[in-house]
XYZ file of C-alpha atoms in Angstrom:
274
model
C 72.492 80.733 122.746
C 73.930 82.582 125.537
C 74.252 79.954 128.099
C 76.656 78.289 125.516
C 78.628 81.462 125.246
C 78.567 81.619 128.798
C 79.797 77.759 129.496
C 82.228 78.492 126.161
C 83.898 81.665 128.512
C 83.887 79.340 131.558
C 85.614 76.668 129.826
C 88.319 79.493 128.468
C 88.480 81.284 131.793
C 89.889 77.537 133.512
C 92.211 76.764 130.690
C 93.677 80.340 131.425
C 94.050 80.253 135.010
C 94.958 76.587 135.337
C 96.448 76.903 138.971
C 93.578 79.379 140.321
C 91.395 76.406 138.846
C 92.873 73.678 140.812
C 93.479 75.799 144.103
C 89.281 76.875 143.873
C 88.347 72.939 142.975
C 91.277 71.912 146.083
C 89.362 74.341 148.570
C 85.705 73.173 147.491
C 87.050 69.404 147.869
C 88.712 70.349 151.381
C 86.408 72.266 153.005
C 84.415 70.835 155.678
C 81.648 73.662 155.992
C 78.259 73.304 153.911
C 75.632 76.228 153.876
C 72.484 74.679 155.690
C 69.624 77.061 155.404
C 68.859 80.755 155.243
C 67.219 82.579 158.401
C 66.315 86.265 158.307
C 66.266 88.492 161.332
C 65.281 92.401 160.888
C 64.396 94.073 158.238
C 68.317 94.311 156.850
C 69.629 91.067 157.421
C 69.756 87.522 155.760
C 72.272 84.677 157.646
C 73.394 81.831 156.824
C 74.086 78.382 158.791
C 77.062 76.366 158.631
C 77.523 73.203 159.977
C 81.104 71.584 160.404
C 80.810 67.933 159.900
C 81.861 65.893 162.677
C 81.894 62.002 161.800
C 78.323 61.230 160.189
C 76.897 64.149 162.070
C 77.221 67.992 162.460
C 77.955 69.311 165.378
C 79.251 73.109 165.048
C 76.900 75.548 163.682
C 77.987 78.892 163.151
C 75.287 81.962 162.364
C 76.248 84.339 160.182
C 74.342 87.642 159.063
C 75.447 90.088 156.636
C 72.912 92.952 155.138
C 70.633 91.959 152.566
C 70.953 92.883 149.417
C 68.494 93.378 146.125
C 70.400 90.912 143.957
C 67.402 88.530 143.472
C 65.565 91.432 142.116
C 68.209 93.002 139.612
C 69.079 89.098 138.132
C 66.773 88.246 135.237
C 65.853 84.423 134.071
C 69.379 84.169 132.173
C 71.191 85.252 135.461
C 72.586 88.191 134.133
C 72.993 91.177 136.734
C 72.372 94.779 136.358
C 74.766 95.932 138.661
C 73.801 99.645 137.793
C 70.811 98.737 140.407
C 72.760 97.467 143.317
C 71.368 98.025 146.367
C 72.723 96.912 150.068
C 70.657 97.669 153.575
C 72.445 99.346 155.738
C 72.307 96.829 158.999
C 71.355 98.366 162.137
C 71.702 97.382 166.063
C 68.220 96.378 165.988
C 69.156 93.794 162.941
C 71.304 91.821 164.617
C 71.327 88.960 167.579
C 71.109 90.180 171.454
C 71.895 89.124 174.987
C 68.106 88.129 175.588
C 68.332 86.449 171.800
C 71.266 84.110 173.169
C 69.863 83.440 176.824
C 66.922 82.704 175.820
C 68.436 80.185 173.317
C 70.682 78.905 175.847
C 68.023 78.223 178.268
C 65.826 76.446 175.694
C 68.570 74.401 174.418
C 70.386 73.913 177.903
C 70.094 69.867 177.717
C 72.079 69.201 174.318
C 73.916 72.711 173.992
C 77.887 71.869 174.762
C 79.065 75.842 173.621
C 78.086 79.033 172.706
C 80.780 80.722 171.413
C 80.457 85.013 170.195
C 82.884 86.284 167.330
C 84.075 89.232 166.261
C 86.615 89.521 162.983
C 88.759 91.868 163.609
C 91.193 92.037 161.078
C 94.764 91.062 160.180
C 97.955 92.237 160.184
C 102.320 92.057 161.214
C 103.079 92.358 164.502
C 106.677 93.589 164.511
C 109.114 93.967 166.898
C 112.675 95.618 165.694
C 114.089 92.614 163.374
C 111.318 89.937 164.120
C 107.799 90.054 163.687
C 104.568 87.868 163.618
C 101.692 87.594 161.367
C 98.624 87.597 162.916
C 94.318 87.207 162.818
C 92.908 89.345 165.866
C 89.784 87.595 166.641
C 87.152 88.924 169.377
C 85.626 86.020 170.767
C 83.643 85.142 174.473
C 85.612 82.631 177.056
C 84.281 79.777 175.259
C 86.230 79.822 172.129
C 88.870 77.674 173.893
C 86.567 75.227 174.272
C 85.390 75.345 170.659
C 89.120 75.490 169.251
C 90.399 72.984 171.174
C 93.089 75.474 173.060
C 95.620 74.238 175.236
C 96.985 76.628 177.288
C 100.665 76.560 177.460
C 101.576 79.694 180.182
C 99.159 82.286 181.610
C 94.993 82.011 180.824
C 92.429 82.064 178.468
C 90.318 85.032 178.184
C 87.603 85.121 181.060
C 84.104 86.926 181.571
C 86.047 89.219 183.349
C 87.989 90.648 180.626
C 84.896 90.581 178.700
C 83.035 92.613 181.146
C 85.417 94.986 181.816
C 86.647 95.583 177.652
C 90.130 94.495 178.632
C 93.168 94.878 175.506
C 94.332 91.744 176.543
C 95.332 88.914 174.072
C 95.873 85.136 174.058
C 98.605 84.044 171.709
C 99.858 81.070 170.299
C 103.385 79.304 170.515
C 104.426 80.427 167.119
C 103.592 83.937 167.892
C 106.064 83.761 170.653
C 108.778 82.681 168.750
C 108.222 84.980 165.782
C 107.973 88.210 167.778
C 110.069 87.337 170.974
C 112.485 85.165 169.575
C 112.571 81.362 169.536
C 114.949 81.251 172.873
C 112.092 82.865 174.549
C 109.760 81.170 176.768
C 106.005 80.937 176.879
C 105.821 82.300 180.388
C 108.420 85.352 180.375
C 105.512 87.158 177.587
C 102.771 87.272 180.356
C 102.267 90.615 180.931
C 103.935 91.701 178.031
C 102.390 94.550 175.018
C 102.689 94.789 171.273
C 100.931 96.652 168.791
C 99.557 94.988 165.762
C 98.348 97.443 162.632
C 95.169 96.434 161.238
C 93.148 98.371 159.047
C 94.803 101.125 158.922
C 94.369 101.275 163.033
C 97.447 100.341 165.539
C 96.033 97.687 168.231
C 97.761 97.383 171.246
C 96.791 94.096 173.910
C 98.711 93.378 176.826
C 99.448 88.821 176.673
C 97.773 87.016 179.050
C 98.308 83.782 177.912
C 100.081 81.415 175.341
C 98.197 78.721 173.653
C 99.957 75.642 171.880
C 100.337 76.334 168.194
C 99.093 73.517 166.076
C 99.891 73.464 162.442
C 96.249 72.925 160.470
C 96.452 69.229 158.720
C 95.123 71.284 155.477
C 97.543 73.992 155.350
C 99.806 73.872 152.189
C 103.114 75.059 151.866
C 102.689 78.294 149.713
C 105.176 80.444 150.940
C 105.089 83.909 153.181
C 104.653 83.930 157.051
C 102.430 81.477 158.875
C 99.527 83.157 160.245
C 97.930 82.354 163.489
C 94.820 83.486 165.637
C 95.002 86.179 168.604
C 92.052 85.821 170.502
C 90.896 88.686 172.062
C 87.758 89.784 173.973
C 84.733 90.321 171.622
C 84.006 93.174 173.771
C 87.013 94.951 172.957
C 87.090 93.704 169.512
C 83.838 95.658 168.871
C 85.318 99.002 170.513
C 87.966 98.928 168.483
C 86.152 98.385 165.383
C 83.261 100.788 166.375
C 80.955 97.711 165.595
C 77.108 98.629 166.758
C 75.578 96.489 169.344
C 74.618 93.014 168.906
C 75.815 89.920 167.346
C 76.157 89.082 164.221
C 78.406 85.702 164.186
C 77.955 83.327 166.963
C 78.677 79.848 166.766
C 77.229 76.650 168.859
C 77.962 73.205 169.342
C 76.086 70.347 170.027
C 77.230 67.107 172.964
C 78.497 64.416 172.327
C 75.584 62.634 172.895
C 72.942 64.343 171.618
C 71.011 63.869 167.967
C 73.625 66.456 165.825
C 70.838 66.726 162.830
C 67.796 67.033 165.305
C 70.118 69.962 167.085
C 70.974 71.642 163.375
C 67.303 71.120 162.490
C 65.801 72.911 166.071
C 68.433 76.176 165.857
C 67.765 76.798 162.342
C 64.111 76.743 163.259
C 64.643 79.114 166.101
C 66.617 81.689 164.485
C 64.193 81.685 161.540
C-alpha cells in the first residue's frame, strides 16, 4: 500500500511544480553523460564513471570519487531511509588517486590514451570591477584541459606544467570575461598581465591573466535570465592550495583517439581503477 501512496505523492509533487518538472525531464533528455560503473579505491571512497558520448562511441571518461556513505545499510526493502543513522567516511589522502596511480595508467594505456586531464572545482563567484563585473567558475585543471575543451587561445597562453609546478595564481579567461570585467572596447591582449580578485566561498581569489580563450556560447544553454557564466581555468595545483584540498586526485578525466575501440577503452579503465 505504500508504494501507491508513494507514486500518489509523486504524481502530486509534478502537478505542483509543473516547470521544475519539465526543466528536471529537459536536463535528463539533454544530458549527454551516463553513469558507467562503480569502482572503489580506499577504504572511504566509492567513484563513479562517466562517459560523454561521442557519435556511436564514448570517448571521455571522467572519474569521480566522493566518500562513501552507509545509505545501503540504513534503506530497508520499501526504500525508506532512516536518516537518524547517516553516516559519511571522512576521505583521506590515502583514499584518493596519485602521481604513480596516473603514470602508471598512462604508461599502460600510452597506445589509445589521447588526454589525461586533472580537475579541481573550485568554486564560483562575481568578479567585479567598479561598475562592471563577470560571473565566473574557477576551475583547477593540468595543461591538458585545453585540449579536452576544445580552447582556442585568443591572446597570451594556456596554462603550462610550469605554472603547475611552481603553484602559480595565474588564470586563463574567456572572451566574455573580458568584456564583462574590462569593458567591451577592451582587447584580448591589453588583460595579459593583468589581476582581479574573484570571492568564492567566502575566500577572495586573486590570479594574475595569462591568457584569453574564445568564448563559445554552449548549443544547450537556455535563455533564463542573470549573468552568463563562464570557466576560469586555473592550475589544479593552486586550486588545491587555495581550497586546502589533501593530496591526491579525486576527479580526473581521460579521453580515448580517434582511432581506437571507445567501448574496449571504457571497458579496460573501469577495470583498472576497480
Amino acid at each position: 500500500m505504500q508504494i501507491f501512496e508513494n507514486i500518489q505523492l509523486a504524481l502530486t509533487s509534478l502537478v505542483a511544480n509543473k516547470m521544475r518538472s519539465i526543466l528536471t525531464m529537459l536536463g535528463i533528455i539533454i544530458g549527454i553523460g551516463s553513469v558507467i560503473a562503480i569502482v572503489t579505491i580506499g577504504d572511504s571512497m566509492t567513484g563513479a564513471m562517466n562517459a560523454e558520448m561521442a557519435g556511436f562511441g564514448a570517448r571521455n571518461v571522467t572519474i569521480n570519487f566522493q566518500p562513501k556513505d552507509n545509505m545501503a545499510e540504513i534503506t530497508d526493502e520499501d526504500g525508506n531511509i532512516d536518516w537518524d543513522r547517516y553516516e559519511q567516511k571522512t576521505a583521506t589522502s590515502d583514499d584518493y588517486l596519485t602521481d604513480a596511480m596516473l603514470k602508471d595508467y598512462e604508461a599502460r594505456f600510452k597506445d589509445v590514451l589521447d588526454v589525461l586531464s586533472i580537475n579541481e572545482t573550485v568554486g564560483s563567484g562575481k568578479a567585479t570591477n567598479g561598475r562592471l563585473h563577470a560571473s565566473v567558475n574557477v576551475s583547477g585543471c593540468s595543461p591538458d584541459r585545453q585540449k579536452l575543451d576544445g580552447l582556442t587561445m585568443l591572446a597570451g597562453r594556456y596554462i603550462e606544467k610550469q605554472d603547475v609546478d611552481a603553484i602559480r595564481s595565474v588564470a586563463v579567461v574567456s572572451s566574455e570575461f573580458v568584456t564583462k570585467y574590462f569593458g567591451n572596447k577592451t582587447k584580448n591582449d591589453d588583460v595579459l598581465g593583468k589581476a582581479f580578485t574573484v570571492p568564492v566561498n567566502g575566500k577572495d581569489l586573486r590570479f594574475y591573466i595569462i591568457g584569453v580563450y574564445k568564448y563559445v556560447k554552449p548549443d544547450s544553454q537556455f535563455m533564463m535570465g542573470g549573468d552568463t557564466e563562464t570557466t576560469v581555468y586555473v592550475p589544479y595545483t593552486s586550486a588545491k592550495r587555495l581550497m586546502q584540498l589533501p593530496a591526491g586526485y579525486s576527479n580526473v578525466t581521460v579521453r580515448s583517439k580517434k582511432e581506437a575501440d571507445s567501448s574496449e577503452f571504457l571497458t579496460n579503465t573501469s577495470a583498472y581503477f576497480a
